Amino acid sequence: MKSENVQSTGTWQLEFGIFCEVDGVEGLIHISEISWEKVTNVGTHTKPGETIDVYVVEKNVNDLKLNLSIKRLMQDPWETIETKYPKDKEIEGEIIRKERYGYFVRLEPGIEGLIHVSKLTGKEDFKQGAKIKAFIEKSTSATVE
């Protein structure tokens, strides 16, 4: 059952993930495997009793448990980051938070960028949710092994 797409039924939720059942075997969709964007509340993505399409990441034969993923059924937005957001491209994004070192801007679900304070005049006072235009200075995809 490793590395296949299956249907599961959500059984219950905790703050770190969603427990599911696949053909009588318990599985967990860890919070980091729900979506490519940051998930803070698993309850906004599914409810107990719902049928959920999942990807089987790993089958633990000793414990008869499954590691499952929803996000791996979707394209990784970082795979095309360098072609979709090349240097000097003007984009529109949404301010998602302000930090002392700059503003974080959501370009699309799962893709965020930083406007560093050194790129600001100091007069900006963007509010969360504000739509802004900016230019891409650099875009890179990182591989973690």
Tab-separated table of N, CA, C and O in Angstrom, residues 17-128:
chain	number	residue	atom	x	y	z
A	17	GLY	N	-2.700	16.975	13.736
A	17	GLY	CA	-3.063	16.255	12.529
A	17	GLY	C	-4.440	15.634	12.544
A	17	GLY	O	-5.214	15.808	13.487
A	18	ILE	N	-4.719	14.899	11.481
A	18	ILE	CA	-6.016	14.264	11.266
A	18	ILE	C	-5.813	12.754	11.244
A	18	ILE	O	-4.999	12.247	10.465
A	19	PHE	N	-6.547	12.044	12.081
A	19	PHE	CA	-6.507	10.583	12.059
A	19	PHE	C	-7.567	10.092	11.085
A	19	PHE	O	-8.676	10.620	11.035
A	20	CYS	N	-7.202	9.071	10.322
A	20	CYS	CA	-8.074	8.522	9.281
A	20	CYS	C	-8.034	7.007	9.328
A	20	CYS	O	-7.151	6.413	9.930
A	21	GLU	N	-8.988	6.429	8.627
A	21	GLU	CA	-9.019	4.982	8.474
A	21	GLU	C	-9.012	4.649	6.987
A	21	GLU	O	-9.771	5.228	6.216
A	22	VAL	N	-8.116	3.746	6.619
A	22	VAL	CA	-8.019	3.272	5.237
A	22	VAL	C	-8.152	1.756	5.281
A	22	VAL	O	-7.278	1.074	5.818
A	23	ASP	N	-9.256	1.240	4.791
A	23	ASP	CA	-9.490	-0.213	4.777
A	23	ASP	C	-9.237	-0.844	6.145
A	23	ASP	O	-8.572	-1.877	6.260
A	24	GLY	N	-9.709	-0.207	7.203
A	24	GLY	CA	-9.572	-0.745	8.553
A	24	GLY	C	-8.239	-0.466	9.224
A	24	GLY	O	-8.025	-0.883	10.361
A	25	VAL	N	-7.330	0.231	8.546
A	25	VAL	CA	-6.016	0.547	9.113
A	25	VAL	C	-5.980	2.028	9.465
A	25	VAL	O	-6.382	2.876	8.668
A	26	GLU	N	-5.492	2.325	10.680
A	26	GLU	CA	-5.420	3.719	11.124
A	26	GLU	C	-4.242	4.444	10.475
A	26	GLU	O	-3.156	3.880	10.321
A	27	GLY	N	-4.479	5.682	10.106
A	27	GLY	CA	-3.433	6.504	9.516
A	27	GLY	C	-3.485	7.908	10.063
A	27	GLY	O	-4.500	8.336	10.618
A	28	LEU	N	-2.402	8.637	9.898
A	28	LEU	CA	-2.311	10.018	10.352
A	28	LEU	C	-1.877	10.906	9.201
A	28	LEU	O	-0.902	10.605	8.506
A	29	ILE	N	-2.614	11.993	9.011
A	29	ILE	CA	-2.180	13.064	8.125
A	29	ILE	C	-1.610	14.131	9.056
A	29	ILE	O	-2.362	14.842	9.733
A	30	HIS	N	-0.294	14.206	9.139
A	30	HIS	CA	0.345	15.197	10.005
A	30	HIS	C	0.001	16.594	9.495
A	30	HIS	O	-0.195	16.793	8.295
A	31	ILE	N	-0.063	17.568	10.377
A	31	ILE	CA	-0.433	18.934	10.007
A	31	ILE	C	0.444	19.481	8.881
A	31	ILE	O	-0.020	20.226	8.031
A	32	SER	N	1.697	19.062	8.832
A	32	SER	CA	2.605	19.522	7.770
A	32	SER	C	2.308	18.872	6.419
A	32	SER	O	2.841	19.302	5.407
A	33	GLU	N	1.458	17.852	6.400
A	33	GLU	CA	1.113	17.145	5.165
A	33	GLU	C	-0.302	17.459	4.679
A	33	GLU	O	-0.801	16.829	3.753
A	34	ILE	N	-0.956	18.458	5.282
A	34	ILE	CA	-2.320	18.810	4.882
A	34	ILE	C	-2.323	19.715	3.663
A	34	ILE	O	-3.109	19.537	2.742
A	35	SER	N	-1.453	20.713	3.641
A	35	SER	CA	-1.465	21.703	2.565
A	35	SER	C	-0.065	22.255	2.371
A	35	SER	O	0.771	22.193	3.274
A	36	TRP	N	0.178	22.840	1.183
A	36	TRP	CA	1.461	23.494	0.933
A	36	TRP	C	1.549	24.817	1.678
A	36	TRP	O	2.634	25.328	1.909
A	37	GLU	N	0.405	25.393	2.053
A	37	GLU	CA	0.455	26.615	2.849
A	37	GLU	C	0.410	26.244	4.325
A	37	GLU	O	0.060	25.120	4.686
A	38	LYS	N	0.773	27.180	5.174
A	38	LYS	CA	0.818	26.914	6.606
A	38	LYS	C	-0.586	26.617	7.130
A	38	LYS	O	-1.531	27.344	6.847
A	39	VAL	N	-0.702	25.549	7.897
A	39	VAL	CA	-1.975	25.150	8.495
A	39	VAL	C	-1.868	25.384	9.999
A	39	VAL	O	-0.951	24.875	10.645
A	40	THR	N	-2.786	26.159	10.534
A	40	THR	CA	-2.794	26.398	11.974
A	40	THR	C	-3.971	25.718	12.667
A	40	THR	O	-3.950	25.515	13.869
A	41	ASN	N	-4.991	25.351	11.882
A	41	ASN	CA	-6.172	24.712	12.444
A	41	ASN	C	-6.601	23.587	11.499
A	41	ASN	O	-7.147	23.854	10.434
A	42	VAL	N	-6.376	22.345	11.912
A	42	VAL	CA	-6.698	21.211	11.045
A	42	VAL	C	-8.195	21.117	10.778
A	42	VAL	O	-8.616	20.608	9.743
A	43	GLY	N	-9.008	21.635	11.664
A	43	GLY	CA	-10.453	21.571	11.526
A	43	GLY	C	-11.000	22.375	10.362
A	43	GLY	O	-12.131	22.145	9.934
A	44	THR	N	-10.217	23.301	9.831
A	44	THR	CA	-10.687	24.086	8.693
A	44	THR	C	-10.525	23.326	7.374
A	44	THR	O	-11.031	23.765	6.354
A	45	HIS	N	-9.852	22.207	7.391
A	45	HIS	CA	-9.577	21.459	6.167
A	45	HIS	C	-10.449	20.231	5.992
A	45	HIS	O	-10.662	19.778	4.869
A	46	THR	N	-10.921	19.662	7.063
A	46	THR	CA	-11.767	18.469	6.972
A	46	THR	C	-12.484	18.267	8.307
A	46	THR	O	-12.097	18.829	9.324
A	47	LYS	N	-13.512	17.467	8.277
A	47	LYS	CA	-14.302	17.160	9.474
A	47	LYS	C	-14.346	15.645	9.671
A	47	LYS	O	-14.291	14.880	8.703
A	48	PRO	N	-14.464	15.184	10.921
A	48	PRO	CA	-14.594	13.744	11.158
A	48	PRO	C	-15.779	13.177	10.375
A	48	PRO	O	-16.824	13.802	10.252
A	49	GLY	N	-15.555	12.000	9.799
A	49	GLY	CA	-16.590	11.345	9.017
A	49	GLY	C	-16.506	11.634	7.525
A	49	GLY	O	-17.111	10.920	6.725
A	50	GLU	N	-15.769	12.656	7.136
A	50	GLU	CA	-15.624	12.983	5.719
A	50	GLU	C	-14.701	11.994	5.026
A	50	GLU	O	-13.766	11.474	5.625
A	51	THR	N	-14.976	11.786	3.738
A	51	THR	CA	-14.088	10.987	2.908
A	51	THR	C	-12.993	11.918	2.390
A	51	THR	O	-13.280	13.008	1.899
A	52	ILE	N	-11.737	11.483	2.533
A	52	ILE	CA	-10.587	12.308	2.162
A	52	ILE	C	-9.701	11.520	1.211
A	52	ILE	O	-9.315	10.379	1.510
A	53	ASP	N	-9.376	12.106	0.064
A	53	ASP	CA	-8.387	11.501	-0.823
A	53	ASP	C	-7.016	11.756	-0.220
A	53	ASP	O	-6.689	12.895	0.146
A	54	VAL	N	-6.216	10.716	-0.088
A	54	VAL	CA	-4.893	10.837	0.518
A	54	VAL	C	-3.861	10.058	-0.294
A	54	VAL	O	-4.192	9.175	-1.078
A	55	TYR	N	-2.611	10.398	-0.050
A	55	TYR	CA	-1.460	9.710	-0.618
A	55	TYR	C	-0.798	8.946	0.522
A	55	TYR	O	-0.539	9.518	1.589
A	56	VAL	N	-0.542	7.668	0.335
A	56	VAL	CA	0.121	6.861	1.360
A	56	VAL	C	1.618	7.112	1.251
A	56	VAL	O	2.256	6.708	0.284
A	57	VAL	N	2.159	7.790	2.253
A	57	VAL	CA	3.582	8.122	2.281
A	57	VAL	C	4.385	6.928	2.783
A	57	VAL	O	5.430	6.591	2.245
A	58	GLU	N	3.866	6.306	3.824
A	58	GLU	CA	4.598	5.197	4.440
A	58	GLU	C	3.627	4.265	5.155
A	58	GLU	O	2.635	4.705	5.734
A	59	LYS	N	3.937	2.990	5.105
A	59	LYS	CA	3.161	1.977	5.827
A	59	LYS	C	4.080	1.370	6.878
A	59	LYS	O	5.110	0.794	6.550
A	60	ASN	N	3.698	1.511	8.140
A	60	ASN	CA	4.471	0.932	9.225
A	60	ASN	C	3.909	-0.457	9.508
A	60	ASN	O	2.860	-0.610	10.125
A	61	VAL	N	4.602	-1.457	9.023
A	61	VAL	CA	4.135	-2.843	9.123
A	61	VAL	C	4.087	-3.325	10.572
A	61	VAL	O	3.182	-4.058	10.965
A	62	ASN	N	5.040	-2.873	11.407
A	62	ASN	CA	5.092	-3.321	12.798
A	62	ASN	C	3.889	-2.840	13.601
A	62	ASN	O	3.329	-3.594	14.395
A	63	ASP	N	3.494	-1.588	13.419
A	63	ASP	CA	2.389	-1.017	14.188
A	63	ASP	C	1.063	-1.022	13.428
A	63	ASP	O	0.037	-0.628	13.972
A	64	LEU	N	1.091	-1.448	12.173
A	64	LEU	CA	-0.085	-1.394	11.301
A	64	LEU	C	-0.691	0.009	11.285
A	64	LEU	O	-1.878	0.213	11.500
A	65	LYS	N	0.159	0.996	11.020
A	65	LYS	CA	-0.251	2.407	10.929
A	65	LYS	C	0.240	2.966	9.598
A	65	LYS	O	1.230	2.506	9.033
A	66	LEU	N	-0.460	4.002	9.126
A	66	LEU	CA	-0.101	4.641	7.867
A	66	LEU	C	0.256	6.099	8.090
A	66	LEU	O	-0.378	6.779	8.900
A	67	ASN	N	1.261	6.577	7.362
A	67	ASN	CA	1.545	8.007	7.281
A	67	ASN	C	0.935	8.472	5.973
A	67	ASN	O	1.264	7.933	4.906
A	68	LEU	N	0.052	9.477	6.060
A	68	LEU	CA	-0.717	9.918	4.908
A	68	LEU	C	-0.457	11.382	4.592
A	68	LEU	O	0.024	12.137	5.437
A	69	SER	N	-0.797	11.787	3.375
A	69	SER	CA	-0.611	13.170	2.952
A	69	SER	C	-1.752	13.589	2.035
A	69	SER	O	-2.174	12.805	1.185
A	70	ILE	N	-2.218	14.807	2.207
A	70	ILE	CA	-3.148	15.414	1.262
A	70	ILE	C	-2.359	16.266	0.283
A	70	ILE	O	-2.591	16.242	-0.917
A	71	LYS	N	-1.375	17.002	0.790
A	71	LYS	CA	-0.661	17.956	-0.060
A	71	LYS	C	0.131	17.290	-1.183
A	71	LYS	O	0.331	17.885	-2.235
A	72	ARG	N	0.550	16.057	-1.001
A	72	ARG	CA	1.321	15.382	-2.050
A	72	ARG	C	0.467	14.972	-3.248
A	72	ARG	O	0.985	14.525	-4.258
A	73	LEU	N	-0.849	15.145	-3.120
A	73	LEU	CA	-1.741	14.933	-4.254
A	73	LEU	C	-1.796	16.177	-5.139
A	73	LEU	O	-2.334	16.132	-6.238
A	74	MET	N	-1.267	17.297	-4.629
A	74	MET	CA	-1.263	18.564	-5.359
A	74	MET	C	0.153	18.874	-5.827
A	74	MET	O	1.125	18.385	-5.245
A	75	GLN	N	0.265	19.692	-6.850
A	75	GLN	CA	1.587	20.081	-7.323
A	75	GLN	C	2.273	20.953	-6.272
A	75	GLN	O	1.663	21.842	-5.691
A	76	ASP	N	3.532	20.698	-6.056
A	76	ASP	CA	4.350	21.501	-5.147
A	76	ASP	C	4.568	22.865	-5.799
A	76	ASP	O	5.174	22.950	-6.869
A	77	PRO	N	4.067	23.953	-5.193
A	77	PRO	CA	4.226	25.268	-5.819
A	77	PRO	C	5.681	25.707	-5.955
A	77	PRO	O	5.996	26.559	-6.779
A	78	TRP	N	6.567	25.096	-5.198
A	78	TRP	CA	7.982	25.477	-5.262
A	78	TRP	C	8.697	24.875	-6.471
A	78	TRP	O	9.793	25.295	-6.818
A	79	GLU	N	8.075	23.892	-7.133
A	79	GLU	CA	8.715	23.274	-8.304
A	79	GLU	C	8.870	24.249	-9.467
A	79	GLU	O	9.777	24.106	-10.281
A	80	THR	N	7.977	25.236	-9.543
A	80	THR	CA	8.006	26.185	-10.663
A	80	THR	C	8.312	27.611	-10.214
A	80	THR	O	8.105	28.554	-10.974
A	81	ILE	N	8.806	27.767	-9.017
A	81	ILE	CA	8.997	29.098	-8.434
A	81	ILE	C	9.909	29.992	-9.282
A	81	ILE	O	9.622	31.171	-9.483
A	82	GLU	N	10.999	29.457	-9.781
A	82	GLU	CA	11.972	30.288	-10.495
A	82	GLU	C	11.471	30.723	-11.873
A	82	GLU	O	11.860	31.781	-12.350
A	83	THR	N	10.596	29.938	-12.497
A	83	THR	CA	10.043	30.358	-13.791
A	83	THR	C	8.793	31.211	-13.610
A	83	THR	O	8.546	32.124	-14.390
A	84	LYS	N	8.022	30.937	-12.575
A	84	LYS	CA	6.792	31.686	-12.341
A	84	LYS	C	7.073	33.077	-11.765
A	84	LYS	O	6.336	34.024	-12.033
A	85	TYR	N	8.122	33.185	-10.974
A	85	TYR	CA	8.466	34.450	-10.328
A	85	TYR	C	9.928	34.817	-10.613
A	85	TYR	O	10.770	34.820	-9.713
A	86	PRO	N	10.244	35.148	-11.875
A	86	PRO	CA	11.631	35.506	-12.203
A	86	PRO	C	12.007	36.872	-11.639
A	86	PRO	O	11.142	37.703	-11.323
A	87	LYS	N	13.290	37.102	-11.544
A	87	LYS	CA	13.828	38.378	-11.065
A	87	LYS	C	13.226	39.535	-11.862
A	87	LYS	O	13.045	39.449	-13.068
A	88	ASP	N	12.888	40.605	-11.148
A	88	ASP	CA	12.351	41.861	-11.697
A	88	ASP	C	10.903	41.777	-12.159
A	88	ASP	O	10.371	42.751	-12.690
A	89	LYS	N	10.220	40.655	-11.955
A	89	LYS	CA	8.803	40.561	-12.326
A	89	LYS	C	7.968	41.322	-11.296
A	89	LYS	O	8.169	41.192	-10.090
A	90	GLU	N	7.012	42.127	-11.776
A	90	GLU	CA	6.095	42.812	-10.872
A	90	GLU	C	4.972	41.849	-10.511
A	90	GLU	O	4.402	41.186	-11.382
A	91	ILE	N	4.670	41.769	-9.224
A	91	ILE	CA	3.636	40.852	-8.744
A	91	ILE	C	2.694	41.599	-7.807
A	91	ILE	O	3.024	42.668	-7.298
A	92	GLU	N	1.526	41.010	-7.589
A	92	GLU	CA	0.625	41.514	-6.560
A	92	GLU	C	0.558	40.461	-5.478
A	92	GLU	O	0.465	39.267	-5.768
A	93	GLY	N	0.627	40.907	-4.234
A	93	GLY	CA	0.562	39.984	-3.116
A	93	GLY	C	-0.239	40.573	-1.982
A	93	GLY	O	-0.683	41.718	-2.042
A	94	GLU	N	-0.408	39.765	-0.958
A	94	GLU	CA	-1.189	40.175	0.212
A	94	GLU	C	-0.287	40.178	1.444
A	94	GLU	O	0.413	39.200	1.708
A	95	ILE	N	-0.309	41.263	2.182
A	95	ILE	CA	0.455	41.346	3.433
A	95	ILE	C	-0.148	40.360	4.417
A	95	ILE	O	-1.354	40.388	4.682
A	96	ILE	N	0.693	39.460	4.942
A	96	ILE	CA	0.180	38.501	5.917
A	96	ILE	C	0.681	38.767	7.335
A	96	ILE	O	0.028	38.391	8.290
A	97	ARG	N	1.831	39.449	7.436
A	97	ARG	CA	2.267	39.870	8.772
A	97	ARG	C	3.451	40.821	8.670
A	97	ARG	O	4.175	40.839	7.681
A	98	LYS	N	3.606	41.585	9.735
A	98	LYS	CA	4.712	42.529	9.834
A	98	LYS	C	5.643	42.051	10.942
A	98	LYS	O	5.192	41.634	12.005
A	99	GLU	N	6.929	42.088	10.652
A	99	GLU	CA	7.960	41.763	11.643
A	99	GLU	C	8.894	42.957	11.722
A	99	GLU	O	8.857	43.835	10.865
A	100	ARG	N	9.748	42.992	12.698
A	100	ARG	CA	10.667	44.133	12.843
A	100	ARG	C	11.631	44.246	11.662
A	100	ARG	O	12.141	45.308	11.363
A	101	TYR	N	11.837	43.149	10.948
A	101	TYR	CA	12.771	43.131	9.814
A	101	TYR	C	12.079	43.228	8.455
A	101	TYR	O	12.728	43.149	7.425
A	102	GLY	N	10.748	43.392	8.436
A	102	GLY	CA	10.056	43.566	7.161
A	102	GLY	C	8.652	43.000	7.152
A	102	GLY	O	8.096	42.645	8.187
A	103	TYR	N	8.085	42.937	5.960
A	103	TYR	CA	6.728	42.433	5.760
A	103	TYR	C	6.753	41.115	5.006
A	103	TYR	O	7.495	40.971	4.032
A	104	PHE	N	5.914	40.176	5.434
A	104	PHE	CA	5.732	38.937	4.699
A	104	PHE	C	4.525	39.092	3.792
A	104	PHE	O	3.472	39.588	4.210
A	105	VAL	N	4.698	38.670	2.539
A	105	VAL	CA	3.686	38.829	1.512
A	105	VAL	C	3.354	37.461	0.923
A	105	VAL	O	4.254	36.718	0.538
A	106	ARG	N	2.057	37.126	0.864
A	106	ARG	CA	1.625	35.869	0.236
A	106	ARG	C	1.404	36.137	-1.248
A	106	ARG	O	0.629	37.010	-1.617
A	107	LEU	N	2.115	35.382	-2.081
A	107	LEU	CA	1.956	35.498	-3.525
A	107	LEU	C	0.863	34.563	-4.031
A	107	LEU	O	0.122	34.877	-4.957
A	108	GLU	N	0.790	33.384	-3.420
A	108	GLU	CA	-0.223	32.368	-3.721
A	108	GLU	C	-0.181	31.387	-2.557
A	108	GLU	O	0.758	31.416	-1.757
A	109	PRO	N	-1.171	30.519	-2.425
A	109	PRO	CA	-1.119	29.550	-1.330
A	109	PRO	C	0.188	28.751	-1.345
A	109	PRO	O	0.559	28.184	-2.361
A	110	GLY	N	0.892	28.779	-0.227
A	110	GLY	CA	2.151	28.046	-0.096
A	110	GLY	C	3.387	28.824	-0.498
A	110	GLY	O	4.503	28.367	-0.280
A	111	ILE	N	3.214	30.012	-1.081
A	111	ILE	CA	4.356	30.823	-1.517
A	111	ILE	C	4.283	32.195	-0.844
A	111	ILE	O	3.328	32.946	-1.055
A	112	GLU	N	5.291	32.465	-0.026
A	112	GLU	CA	5.388	33.751	0.656
A	112	GLU	C	6.757	34.339	0.406
A	112	GLU	O	7.715	33.618	0.174
A	113	GLY	N	6.814	35.655	0.451
A	113	GLY	CA	8.081	36.343	0.279
A	113	GLY	C	8.245	37.398	1.357
A	113	GLY	O	7.291	37.748	2.053
A	114	LEU	N	9.442	37.893	1.479
A	114	LEU	CA	9.762	38.911	2.468
A	114	LEU	C	10.187	40.189	1.760
A	114	LEU	O	11.028	40.153	0.857
A	115	ILE	N	9.600	41.300	2.181
A	115	ILE	CA	10.105	42.614	1.781
A	115	ILE	C	10.912	43.097	2.976
A	115	ILE	O	10.354	43.439	4.024
A	116	HIS	N	12.223	43.070	2.838
A	116	HIS	CA	13.122	43.416	3.939
A	116	HIS	C	13.057	44.912	4.217
A	116	HIS	O	12.834	45.712	3.308
A	117	VAL	N	13.265	45.301	5.478
A	117	VAL	CA	13.204	46.721	5.855
A	117	VAL	C	14.180	47.568	5.051
A	117	VAL	O	13.912	48.748	4.814
A	118	SER	N	15.256	46.988	4.600
A	118	SER	CA	16.229	47.755	3.811
A	118	SER	C	15.667	48.145	2.442
A	118	SER	O	16.226	49.017	1.776
A	119	LYS	N	14.564	47.529	2.035
A	119	LYS	CA	13.925	47.839	0.752
A	119	LYS	C	12.735	48.788	0.927
A	119	LYS	O	12.024	49.081	-0.025
A	120	LEU	N	12.502	49.236	2.144
A	120	LEU	CA	11.375	50.119	2.460
A	120	LEU	C	11.878	51.533	2.752
A	120	LEU	O	13.039	51.717	3.114
A	121	THR	N	10.980	52.496	2.621
A	121	THR	CA	11.351	53.888	2.910
A	121	THR	C	11.282	54.187	4.399
A	121	THR	O	11.858	55.162	4.858
A	122	GLY	N	10.533	53.364	5.136
A	122	GLY	CA	10.326	53.615	6.564
A	122	GLY	C	8.996	54.294	6.837
A	122	GLY	O	8.557	54.405	7.978
A	123	LYS	N	8.333	54.737	5.800
A	123	LYS	CA	7.044	55.417	5.943
A	123	LYS	C	5.873	54.455	5.733
A	123	LYS	O	4.726	54.820	5.969
A	124	GLU	N	6.158	53.249	5.282
A	124	GLU	CA	5.097	52.279	5.010
A	124	GLU	C	4.437	51.825	6.313
A	124	GLU	O	5.093	51.679	7.333
A	125	ASP	N	3.135	51.640	6.234
A	125	ASP	CA	2.382	51.100	7.361
A	125	ASP	C	1.300	50.176	6.813
A	125	ASP	O	0.116	50.413	6.978
A	126	PHE	N	1.744	49.112	6.127
A	126	PHE	CA	0.809	48.172	5.525
A	126	PHE	C	0.089	47.392	6.624
A	126	PHE	O	0.686	47.000	7.606
A	127	LYS	N	-1.183	47.160	6.416
A	127	LYS	CA	-1.989	46.385	7.355
A	127	LYS	C	-2.138	44.959	6.825
A	127	LYS	O	-2.115	44.721	5.613
A	128	GLN	N	-2.327	44.017	7.749
A	128	GLN	CA	-2.545	42.631	7.345
A	128	GLN	C	-3.749	42.566	6.419
A	128	GLN	O	-4.780	43.180	6.679
